[in-house]
Coordinates of C-alpha atoms and ligand atoms in Angstrom, one line a residue:
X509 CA 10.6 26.8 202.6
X510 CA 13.3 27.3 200.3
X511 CA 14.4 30.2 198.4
X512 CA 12.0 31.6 195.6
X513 CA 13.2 31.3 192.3
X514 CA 15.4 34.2 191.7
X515 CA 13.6 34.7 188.3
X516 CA 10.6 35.5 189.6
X517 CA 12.1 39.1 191.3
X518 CA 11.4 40.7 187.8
X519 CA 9.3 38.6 185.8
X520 CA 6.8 39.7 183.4
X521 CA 4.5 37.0 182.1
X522 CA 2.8 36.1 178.6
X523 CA -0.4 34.0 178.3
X524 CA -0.5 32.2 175.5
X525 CA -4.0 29.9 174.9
X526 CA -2.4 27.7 172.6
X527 CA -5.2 26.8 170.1
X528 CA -5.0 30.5 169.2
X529 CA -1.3 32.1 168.7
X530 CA 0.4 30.8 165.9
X531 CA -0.3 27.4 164.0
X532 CA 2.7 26.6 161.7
X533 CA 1.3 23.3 160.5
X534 CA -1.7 24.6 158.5
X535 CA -4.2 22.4 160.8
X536 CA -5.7 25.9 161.3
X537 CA -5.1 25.5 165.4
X538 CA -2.0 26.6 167.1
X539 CA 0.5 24.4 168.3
X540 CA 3.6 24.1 170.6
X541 CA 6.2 25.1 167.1
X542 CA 4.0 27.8 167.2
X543 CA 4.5 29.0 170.6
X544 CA 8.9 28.5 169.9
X545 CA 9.0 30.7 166.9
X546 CA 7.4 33.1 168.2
X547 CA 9.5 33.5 171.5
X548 CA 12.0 36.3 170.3
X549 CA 8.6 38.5 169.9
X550 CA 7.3 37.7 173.8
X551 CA 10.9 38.5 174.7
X552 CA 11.3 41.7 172.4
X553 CA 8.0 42.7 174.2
X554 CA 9.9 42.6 177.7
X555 CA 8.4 39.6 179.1
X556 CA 10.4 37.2 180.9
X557 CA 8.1 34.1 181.0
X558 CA 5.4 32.1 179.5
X559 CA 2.0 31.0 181.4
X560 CA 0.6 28.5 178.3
X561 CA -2.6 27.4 179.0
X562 CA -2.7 23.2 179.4
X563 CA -1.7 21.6 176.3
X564 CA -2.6 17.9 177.5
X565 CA -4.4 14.8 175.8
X566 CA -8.1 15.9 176.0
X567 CA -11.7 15.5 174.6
X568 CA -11.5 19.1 174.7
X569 CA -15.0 19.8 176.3
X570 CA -13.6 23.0 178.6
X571 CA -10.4 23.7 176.2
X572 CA -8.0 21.1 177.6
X573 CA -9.0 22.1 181.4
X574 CA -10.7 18.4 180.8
X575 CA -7.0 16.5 180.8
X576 CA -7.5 12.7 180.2
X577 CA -3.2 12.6 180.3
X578 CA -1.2 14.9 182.1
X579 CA 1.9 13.6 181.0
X580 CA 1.5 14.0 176.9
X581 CA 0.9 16.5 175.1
X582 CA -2.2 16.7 172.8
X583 CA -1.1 15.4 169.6
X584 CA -3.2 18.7 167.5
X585 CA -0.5 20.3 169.7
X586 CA 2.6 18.4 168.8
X587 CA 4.8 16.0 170.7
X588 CA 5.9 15.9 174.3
X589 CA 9.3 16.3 172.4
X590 CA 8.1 20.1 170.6
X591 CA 7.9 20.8 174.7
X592 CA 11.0 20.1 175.7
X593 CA 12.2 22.0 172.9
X594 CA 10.4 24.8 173.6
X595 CA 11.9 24.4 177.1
X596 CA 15.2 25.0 176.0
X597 CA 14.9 27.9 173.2
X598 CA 13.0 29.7 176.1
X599 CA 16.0 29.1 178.4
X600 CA 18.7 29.8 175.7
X601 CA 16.7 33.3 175.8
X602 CA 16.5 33.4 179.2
X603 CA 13.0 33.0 179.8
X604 CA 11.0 30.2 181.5
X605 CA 8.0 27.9 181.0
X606 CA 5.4 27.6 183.1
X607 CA 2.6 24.9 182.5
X608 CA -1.2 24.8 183.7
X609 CA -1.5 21.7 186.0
X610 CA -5.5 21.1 186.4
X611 CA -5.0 19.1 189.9
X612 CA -8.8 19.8 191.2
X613 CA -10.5 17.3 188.2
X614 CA -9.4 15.5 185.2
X615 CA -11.5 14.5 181.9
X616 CA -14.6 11.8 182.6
X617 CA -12.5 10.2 179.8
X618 CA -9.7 9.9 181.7
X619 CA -8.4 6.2 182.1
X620 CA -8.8 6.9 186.3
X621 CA -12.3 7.3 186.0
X622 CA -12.8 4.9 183.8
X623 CA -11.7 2.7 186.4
X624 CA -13.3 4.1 188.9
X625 CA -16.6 4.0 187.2
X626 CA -16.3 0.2 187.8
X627 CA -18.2 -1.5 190.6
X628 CA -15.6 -3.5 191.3
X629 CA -13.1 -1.9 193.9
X630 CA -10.0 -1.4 192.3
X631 CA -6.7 0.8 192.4
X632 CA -8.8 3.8 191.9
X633 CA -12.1 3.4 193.4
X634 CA -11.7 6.7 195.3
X635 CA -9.6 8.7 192.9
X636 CA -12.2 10.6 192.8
X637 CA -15.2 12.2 195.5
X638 CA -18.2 9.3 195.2
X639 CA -20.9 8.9 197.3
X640 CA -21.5 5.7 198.3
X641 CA -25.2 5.1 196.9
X642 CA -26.5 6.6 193.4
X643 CA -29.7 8.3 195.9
X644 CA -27.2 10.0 198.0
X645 CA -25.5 13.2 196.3
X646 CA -22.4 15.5 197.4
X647 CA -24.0 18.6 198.7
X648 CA -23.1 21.4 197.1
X649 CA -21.3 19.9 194.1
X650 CA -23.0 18.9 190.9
X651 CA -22.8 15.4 190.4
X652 CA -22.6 12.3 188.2
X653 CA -25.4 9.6 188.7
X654 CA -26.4 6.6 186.7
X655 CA -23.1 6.4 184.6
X656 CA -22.3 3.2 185.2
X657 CA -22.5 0.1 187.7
X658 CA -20.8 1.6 190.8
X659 CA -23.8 2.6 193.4
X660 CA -22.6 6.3 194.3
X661 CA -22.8 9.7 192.7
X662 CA -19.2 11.2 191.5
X663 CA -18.8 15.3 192.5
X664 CA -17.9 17.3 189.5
X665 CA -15.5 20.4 190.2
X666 CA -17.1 22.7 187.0
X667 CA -18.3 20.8 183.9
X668 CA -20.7 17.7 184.3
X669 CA -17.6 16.1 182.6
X670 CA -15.1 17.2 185.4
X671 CA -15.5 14.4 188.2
X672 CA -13.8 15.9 191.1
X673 CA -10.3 14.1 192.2
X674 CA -10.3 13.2 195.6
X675 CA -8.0 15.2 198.3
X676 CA -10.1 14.1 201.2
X677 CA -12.2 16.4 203.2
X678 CA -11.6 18.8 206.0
X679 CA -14.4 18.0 208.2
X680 CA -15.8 14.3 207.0
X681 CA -19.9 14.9 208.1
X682 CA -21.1 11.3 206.1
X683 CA -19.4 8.0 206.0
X684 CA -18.1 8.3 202.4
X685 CA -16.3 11.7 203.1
X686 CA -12.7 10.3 203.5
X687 CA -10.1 12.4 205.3
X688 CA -7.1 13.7 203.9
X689 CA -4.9 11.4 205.4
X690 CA -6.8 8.7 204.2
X691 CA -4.9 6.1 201.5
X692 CA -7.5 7.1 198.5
X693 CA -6.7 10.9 199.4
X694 CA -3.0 10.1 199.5
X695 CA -2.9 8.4 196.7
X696 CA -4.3 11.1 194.7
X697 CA -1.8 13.6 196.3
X698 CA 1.1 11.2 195.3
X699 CA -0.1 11.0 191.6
X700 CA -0.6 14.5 191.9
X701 CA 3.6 14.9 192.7
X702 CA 3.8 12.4 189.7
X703 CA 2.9 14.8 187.0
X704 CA 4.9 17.7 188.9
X705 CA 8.0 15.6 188.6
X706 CA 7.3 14.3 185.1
X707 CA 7.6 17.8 183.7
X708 CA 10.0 19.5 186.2
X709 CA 12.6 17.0 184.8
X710 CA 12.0 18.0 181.2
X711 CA 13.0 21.4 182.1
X712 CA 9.4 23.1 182.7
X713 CA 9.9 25.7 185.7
X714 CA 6.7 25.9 187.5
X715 CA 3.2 25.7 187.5
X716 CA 0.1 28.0 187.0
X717 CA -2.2 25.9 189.5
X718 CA -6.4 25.7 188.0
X719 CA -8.2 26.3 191.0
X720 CA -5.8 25.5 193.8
X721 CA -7.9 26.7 196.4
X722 CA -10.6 23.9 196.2
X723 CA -8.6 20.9 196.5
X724 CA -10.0 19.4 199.5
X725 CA -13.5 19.6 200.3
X726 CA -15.5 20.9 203.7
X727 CA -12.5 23.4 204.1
X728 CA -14.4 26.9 204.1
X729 CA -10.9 28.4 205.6
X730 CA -9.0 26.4 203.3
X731 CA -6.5 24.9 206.3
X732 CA -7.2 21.5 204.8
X733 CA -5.8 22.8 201.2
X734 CA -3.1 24.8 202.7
X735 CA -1.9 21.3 204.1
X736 CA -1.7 20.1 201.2
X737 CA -0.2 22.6 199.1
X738 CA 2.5 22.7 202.1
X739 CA 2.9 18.7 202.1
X740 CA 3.8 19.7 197.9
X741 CA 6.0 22.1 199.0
X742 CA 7.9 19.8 200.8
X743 CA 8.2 17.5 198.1
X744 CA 9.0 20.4 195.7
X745 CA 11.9 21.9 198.2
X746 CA 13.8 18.2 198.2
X747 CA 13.3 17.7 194.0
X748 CA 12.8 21.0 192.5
X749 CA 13.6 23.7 194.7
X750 CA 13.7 26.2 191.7
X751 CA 9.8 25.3 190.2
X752 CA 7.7 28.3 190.3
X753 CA 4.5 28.1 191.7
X754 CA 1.2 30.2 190.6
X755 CA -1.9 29.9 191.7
X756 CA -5.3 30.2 190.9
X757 CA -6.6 30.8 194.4
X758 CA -7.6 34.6 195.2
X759 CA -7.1 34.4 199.0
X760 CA -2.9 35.2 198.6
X761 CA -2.9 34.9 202.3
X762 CA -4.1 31.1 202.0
X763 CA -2.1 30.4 199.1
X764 CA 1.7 32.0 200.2
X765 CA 1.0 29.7 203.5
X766 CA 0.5 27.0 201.4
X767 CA 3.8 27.2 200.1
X768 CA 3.1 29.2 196.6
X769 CA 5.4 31.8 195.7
X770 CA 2.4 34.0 194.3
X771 CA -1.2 34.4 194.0
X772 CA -3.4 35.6 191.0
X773 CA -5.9 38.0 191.7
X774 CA -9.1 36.8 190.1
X775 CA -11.8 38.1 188.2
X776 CA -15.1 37.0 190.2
X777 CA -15.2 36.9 194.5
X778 CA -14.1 39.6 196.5
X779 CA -11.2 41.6 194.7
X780 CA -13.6 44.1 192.8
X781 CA -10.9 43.5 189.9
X782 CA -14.0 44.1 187.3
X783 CA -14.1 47.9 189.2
X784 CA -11.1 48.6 187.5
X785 CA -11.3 47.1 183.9
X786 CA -14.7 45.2 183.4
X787 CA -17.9 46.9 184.5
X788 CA -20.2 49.7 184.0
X789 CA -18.0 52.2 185.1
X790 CA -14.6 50.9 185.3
X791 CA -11.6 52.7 186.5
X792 CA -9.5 53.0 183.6
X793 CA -12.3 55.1 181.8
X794 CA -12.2 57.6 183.7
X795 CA -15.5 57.8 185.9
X796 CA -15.3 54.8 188.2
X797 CA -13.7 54.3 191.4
X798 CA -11.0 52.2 192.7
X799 CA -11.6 52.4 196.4
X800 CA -13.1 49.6 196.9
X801 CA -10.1 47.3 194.9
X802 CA -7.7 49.3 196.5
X803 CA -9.0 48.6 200.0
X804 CA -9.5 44.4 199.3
X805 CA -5.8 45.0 197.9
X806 CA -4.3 46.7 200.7
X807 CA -6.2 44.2 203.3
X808 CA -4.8 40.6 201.3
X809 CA -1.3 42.5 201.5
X810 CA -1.0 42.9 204.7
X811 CA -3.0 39.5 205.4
X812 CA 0.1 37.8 203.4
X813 CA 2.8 40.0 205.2
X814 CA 3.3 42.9 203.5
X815 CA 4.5 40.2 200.6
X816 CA 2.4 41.7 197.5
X817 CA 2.9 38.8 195.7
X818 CA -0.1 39.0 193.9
X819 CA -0.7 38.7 189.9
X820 CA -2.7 40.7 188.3
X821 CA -3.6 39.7 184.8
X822 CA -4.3 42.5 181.8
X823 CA -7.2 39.5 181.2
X824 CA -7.2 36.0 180.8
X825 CA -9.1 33.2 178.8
X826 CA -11.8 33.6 181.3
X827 CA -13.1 36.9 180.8
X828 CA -13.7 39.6 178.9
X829 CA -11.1 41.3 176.5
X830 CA -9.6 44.1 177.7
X831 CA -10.5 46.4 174.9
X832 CA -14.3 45.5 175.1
X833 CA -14.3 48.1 178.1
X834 CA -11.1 50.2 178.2
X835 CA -10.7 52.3 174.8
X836 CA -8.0 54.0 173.5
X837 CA -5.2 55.5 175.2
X838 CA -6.9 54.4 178.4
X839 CA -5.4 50.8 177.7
X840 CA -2.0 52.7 178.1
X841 CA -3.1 53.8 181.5
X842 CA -4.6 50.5 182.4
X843 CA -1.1 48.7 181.5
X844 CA 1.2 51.9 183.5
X845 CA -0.6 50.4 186.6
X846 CA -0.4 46.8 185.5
X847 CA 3.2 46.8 185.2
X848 CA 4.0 49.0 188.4
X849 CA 2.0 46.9 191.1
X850 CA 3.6 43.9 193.2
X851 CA 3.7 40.3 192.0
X852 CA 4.3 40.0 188.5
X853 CA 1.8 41.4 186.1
X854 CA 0.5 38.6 183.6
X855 CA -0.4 39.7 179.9
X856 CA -2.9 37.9 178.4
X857 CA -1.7 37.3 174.4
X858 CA -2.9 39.9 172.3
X859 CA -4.0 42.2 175.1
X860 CA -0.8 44.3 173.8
X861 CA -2.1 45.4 170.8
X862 CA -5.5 45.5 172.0
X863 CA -7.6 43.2 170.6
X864 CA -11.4 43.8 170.6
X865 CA -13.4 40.5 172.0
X866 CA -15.0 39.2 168.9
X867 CA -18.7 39.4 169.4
X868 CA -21.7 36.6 168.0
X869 CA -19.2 33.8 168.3
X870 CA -21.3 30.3 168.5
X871 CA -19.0 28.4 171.3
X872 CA -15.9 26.7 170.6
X873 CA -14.6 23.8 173.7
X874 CA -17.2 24.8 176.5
X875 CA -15.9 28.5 175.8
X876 CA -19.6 30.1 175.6
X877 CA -19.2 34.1 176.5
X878 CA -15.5 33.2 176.4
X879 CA -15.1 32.1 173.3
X880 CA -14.6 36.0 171.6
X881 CA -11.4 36.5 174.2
X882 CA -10.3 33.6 172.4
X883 CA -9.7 34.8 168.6
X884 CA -6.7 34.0 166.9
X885 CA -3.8 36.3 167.4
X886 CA -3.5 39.0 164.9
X887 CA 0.4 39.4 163.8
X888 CA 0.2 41.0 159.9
X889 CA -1.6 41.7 157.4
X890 CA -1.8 38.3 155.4
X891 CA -3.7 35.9 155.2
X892 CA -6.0 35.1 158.5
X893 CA -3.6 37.9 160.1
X894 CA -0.7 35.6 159.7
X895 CA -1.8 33.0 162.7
X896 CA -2.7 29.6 159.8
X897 CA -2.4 29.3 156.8
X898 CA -5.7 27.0 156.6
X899 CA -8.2 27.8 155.0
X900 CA -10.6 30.6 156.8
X901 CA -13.1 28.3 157.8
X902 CA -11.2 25.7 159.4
X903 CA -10.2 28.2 161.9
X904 CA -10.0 27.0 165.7
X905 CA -11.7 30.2 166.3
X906 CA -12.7 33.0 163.1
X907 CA -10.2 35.8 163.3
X908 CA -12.2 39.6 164.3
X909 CA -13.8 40.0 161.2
X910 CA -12.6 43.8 161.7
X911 CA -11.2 45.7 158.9
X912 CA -9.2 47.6 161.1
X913 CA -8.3 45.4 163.7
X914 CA -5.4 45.3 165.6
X915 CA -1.8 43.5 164.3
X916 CA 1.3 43.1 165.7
X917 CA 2.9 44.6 162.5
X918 CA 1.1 47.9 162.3
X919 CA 1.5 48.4 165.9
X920 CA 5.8 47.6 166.0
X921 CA 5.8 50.3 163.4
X922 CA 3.9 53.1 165.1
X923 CA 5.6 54.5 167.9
X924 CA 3.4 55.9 169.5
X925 CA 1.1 52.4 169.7
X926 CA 0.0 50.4 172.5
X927 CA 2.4 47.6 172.2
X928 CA 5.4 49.8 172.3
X929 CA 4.2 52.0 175.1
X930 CA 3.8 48.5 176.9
X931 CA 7.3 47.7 176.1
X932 CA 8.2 51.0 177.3
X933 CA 6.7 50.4 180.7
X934 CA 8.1 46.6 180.9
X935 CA 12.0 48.3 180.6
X936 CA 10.8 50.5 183.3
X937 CA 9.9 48.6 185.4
X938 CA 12.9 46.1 184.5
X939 CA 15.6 49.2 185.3
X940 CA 13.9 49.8 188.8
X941 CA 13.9 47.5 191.7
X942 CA 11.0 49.3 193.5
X943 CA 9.0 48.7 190.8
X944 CA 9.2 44.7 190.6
X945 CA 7.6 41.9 192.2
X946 CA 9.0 42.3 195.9
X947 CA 8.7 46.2 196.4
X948 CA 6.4 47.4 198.9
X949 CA 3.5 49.0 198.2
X950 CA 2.1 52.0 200.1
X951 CA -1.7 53.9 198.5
X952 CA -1.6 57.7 198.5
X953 CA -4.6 57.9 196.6
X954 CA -6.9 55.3 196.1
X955 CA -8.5 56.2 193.0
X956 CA -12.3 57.4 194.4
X957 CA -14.7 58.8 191.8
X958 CA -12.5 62.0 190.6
X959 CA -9.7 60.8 192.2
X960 CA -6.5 59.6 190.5
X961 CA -5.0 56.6 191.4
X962 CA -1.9 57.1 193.3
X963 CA 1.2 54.9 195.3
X964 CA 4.8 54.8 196.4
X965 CA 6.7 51.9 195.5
X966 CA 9.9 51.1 197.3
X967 CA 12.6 48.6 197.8
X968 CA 15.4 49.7 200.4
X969 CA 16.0 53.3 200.0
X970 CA 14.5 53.9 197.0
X971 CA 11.4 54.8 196.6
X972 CA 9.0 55.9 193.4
X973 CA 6.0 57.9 193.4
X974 CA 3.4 56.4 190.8
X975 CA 0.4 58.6 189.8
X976 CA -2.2 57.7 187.4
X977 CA -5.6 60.0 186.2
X978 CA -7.2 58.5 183.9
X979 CA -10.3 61.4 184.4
X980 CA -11.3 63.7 181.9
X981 CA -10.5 66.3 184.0
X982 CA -7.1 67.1 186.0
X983 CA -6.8 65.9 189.5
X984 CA -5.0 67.5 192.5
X985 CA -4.0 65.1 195.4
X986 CA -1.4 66.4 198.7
X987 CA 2.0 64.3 198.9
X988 CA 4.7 65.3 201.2
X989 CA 7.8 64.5 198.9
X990 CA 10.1 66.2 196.4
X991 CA 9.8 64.6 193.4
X992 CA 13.3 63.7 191.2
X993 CA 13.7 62.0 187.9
X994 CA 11.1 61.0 186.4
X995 CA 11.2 57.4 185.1
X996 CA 8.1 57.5 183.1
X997 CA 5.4 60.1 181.3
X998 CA 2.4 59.9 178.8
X999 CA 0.1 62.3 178.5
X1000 CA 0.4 65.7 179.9
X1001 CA 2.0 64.3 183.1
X1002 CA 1.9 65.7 186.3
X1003 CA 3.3 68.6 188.5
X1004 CA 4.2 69.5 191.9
X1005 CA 3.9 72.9 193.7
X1006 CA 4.7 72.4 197.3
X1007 CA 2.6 70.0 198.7
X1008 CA 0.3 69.5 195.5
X1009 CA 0.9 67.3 192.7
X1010 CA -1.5 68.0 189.9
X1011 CA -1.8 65.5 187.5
X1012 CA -2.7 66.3 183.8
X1013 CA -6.2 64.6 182.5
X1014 CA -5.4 60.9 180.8
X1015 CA -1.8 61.0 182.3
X1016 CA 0.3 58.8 184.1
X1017 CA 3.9 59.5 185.4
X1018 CA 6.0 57.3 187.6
X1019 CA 8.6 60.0 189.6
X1020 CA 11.9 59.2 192.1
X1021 CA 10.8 60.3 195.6
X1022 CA 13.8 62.6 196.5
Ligands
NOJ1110 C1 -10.3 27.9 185.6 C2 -9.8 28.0 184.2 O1 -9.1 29.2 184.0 C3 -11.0 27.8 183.3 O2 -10.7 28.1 182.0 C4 -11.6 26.5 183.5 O3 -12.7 26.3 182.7 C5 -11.9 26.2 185.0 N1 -10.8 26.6 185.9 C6 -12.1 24.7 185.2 O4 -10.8 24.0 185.1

């Protein structure tokens, strides 16, 4: 494999869900303009790089996760030429692009499956994962049936309207299960490389990869998927040795074998992410416990070598705003250990000013429960909080109806606000080596109920202690270091008197190791 991108040593990430950041065509959706003017603000913020969600031709039935061409850009977006610009402002800044590639399923209006509807064997007749009789169904998919003249039933990966590509399977247990190194499988796996290589040469610089754990089917220990990821790699080491690769996966063990350079950490299955930010009790408010993440953590760290190349996201388009669970200054707490954990931290737009998930919200593009981490981003105080100037109801999404909500204008002028603290901890980190993607990791507390949450990152000699108590009460743990400078405070901070560091309620500090 070659050398990771250099870049990706100390990047710091901005989701943007294009519909929603900053619409400077009046059409009352954002666009790809958008996204380019307001670059010097991601960059004044700290971060280094852009994850935008996929801006691809689309019916829009999942939000564009329903491509039906990878290779232009949805015209309510802009041009394929507004991309490539954006491409190089963000480089002229120094930051990179990367784009969402959707490899697992396209759009049932994409021009493949329209062909491979047909009953007539064509090109792509197994583009996609068909039975091969309409009685007959994939177990353990959904499926399409009775669409059209072909006699089979055509997996879907989520939506009904997401007919699942076809990588071949693992294990083939029925006659129609090809395997992967069968030509329909292949084929898809080239066209796959297509799209990679259409961008890459327009200057994007990576990929956040939808579901990359799922490509090929019958592979409960992924090795079939890890095959192919590695067969990518390949390709990507000869023609683009500098793309970045991200993916959507959860298993960073599976997916660093397969060739990507990191792994999100995601939301549902086995992480216990939600113990931290999104549950009953999480974390960050003070009477939870982080045992149970930090254990799953520690575990897929030293499953994938002691690598921690793992992202972990403030939130995402997927779930819950951050702010409907963590209040207040506890967002600041929630962000210190964000942005000093391995991998690079992903901030999901908005999430830096703390925007509240807008509740009641009838769907918008198969967003359901989604569709309230979706609002608009709130920059001033004008007119729909400067993200369109269209008129209020022909909003993508309505703006949070809240009087007091959140802007990006109010908050650059308060010091002592969320969005500057955040900047405060992304030149932090920036300034220390330990505290970037490839410094190890080692737990000194793991956060149990009353228990702050507590590690020592290092790279080479240097080492820094990071404490975090986000309890209503002061918390005492045993360390067996001197501490030196310390790098970062809020709140009342923390002390140490011999072997006991006691750390002040709702503090975090992030201390040299002497
Ligand atoms: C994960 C994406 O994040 C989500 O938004 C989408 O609906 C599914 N994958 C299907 O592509």
């Amino acid at each position: 494999m070659s050398e990771r991108p250099k870049w990706l040593d100390n990047a710091v990430f901005y989701e943007v869900y294009p519909q929603s950041f900053k619409d400077t065509d009046g059409d009352g959706i954002g666009n790809i303009n958008g996204i380019t003017e307001k670059l010097p603000y991601i960059k004044g913020l700290g971060c280094t790089a852009v994850w935008i969600n996929p801006c691809f031709e689309s019916p829009f039935g999942d939000a564009g996760y329903d491509v039906s061409d990878y290779c232009k850009v949805a015209p309510r977006y802009g041009t394929n030429d507004d991309l490539i610009n954006l491409f190089n402002e963000a480089h002229k800044l120094g930051m990179h692009i990367i784009l969402d590639l959707v490899p697992g399923h396209t759009s049932w209006e994409h021009p493949w499956f329209k062909e491979s509807m047909k009953a007539k064997r064509n090109e792509f007749t197994d583009r996609y994962v068909w039975t091969d009789s309409i009685w007959e169904e994939p177990v353990g998919y959904g499926s399409l049936r009775g669409i059209s003249d072909r006699d089979g039933s055509c997996a879907v990966n989520f939506f009904t309207h997401q007919p699942a590509l076809n990588y071949g399977f693992y294990r083939p247990t029925r006659p129609w299960q090809q395997p992967t190194d069968s030509p329909g499988a292949i084929a898809t796996r080239e066209a796959l490389k297509d799209i990679m290589r259409f961008w890459l040469s327009k200057g994007c610089d990576g990929f956040r990869v939808d579901m990359a754990g799922s490509l090929v089917k019958n592979d409960e220990d992924g090795k079939g998927t890890i095959a192919l990821w590695q067969n990518i790699r390949a390709f990507l080491d000869e023609e683009f040795p500098e793309a970045a690769m991200v993916s959507e996966w959860g298993e960073p063990y599976q997916s660093l074998a397969g060739g990507f350079h990191m792994d999100f950490l995601l939301h549902f299955g086995s992480s216990h992410y939600n113990d931290l930010f999104r549950c009953e009790k999480p974390f960050f408010n003070g009477s939870g416990d982080a045992s149970a993440f930090v254990e799953k953590y520690i575990d897929s760290y030293e499953r994938s070598g002691g690598k921690g190349l793992i992202c972990i996201p403030s939130g995402n388009h997927d779930m819950d705003r951050l702010a409907r669970h963590i209040h207040g200054d506890n967002k600041k707490l929630a962000f210190a250990f964000l942005l000093s954990m391995p991998g690079a931290p992903y901030i999901y737009y908005g999430d830096e000013i703390g925007m509240n998930y807008v509740e009641g919200l009838t769907s918008v593009e198969g967003g359901y429960g989604r569709t309230g981490s979706r609002s608009p981003m709130q920059w001033d105080s004008s007119a729909n909080a400067g993200f369109s100037t269209a008129a209020a109801d022909k909003l993508y999404i309505p703006i949070d109806p809240d009087s007091d909500r959140p802007t990006v204008q109010k908050q650059l002028a308060d010091e002592n606000s969320l969005l500057n603290e955040i900047n405060k901890l992304i030149l932090v980190r920036q300034a220390n080596r330990p505290l970037q993607s490839l410094g190890k990791i080692e737990f000194v507390c793991k956060g149990e109920a009353g228990k702050p949450l507590a590690y020592i990152r290092s790279f080479e000699s240097e080492r820094i202690f990071i404490v975090i108590n986000p309890g209503v009460n002061s918390a005492e743990i045993e360390v067996n270091f001197s501490f030196g400078e310390v790098i970062y405070s809020f709140g009342k901070g923390a002390a140490l008197c011999e072997n006991k560091c006691t750390v002040s309620a709702g503090s975090a500090v992030f201390v040299k190791i002497k």
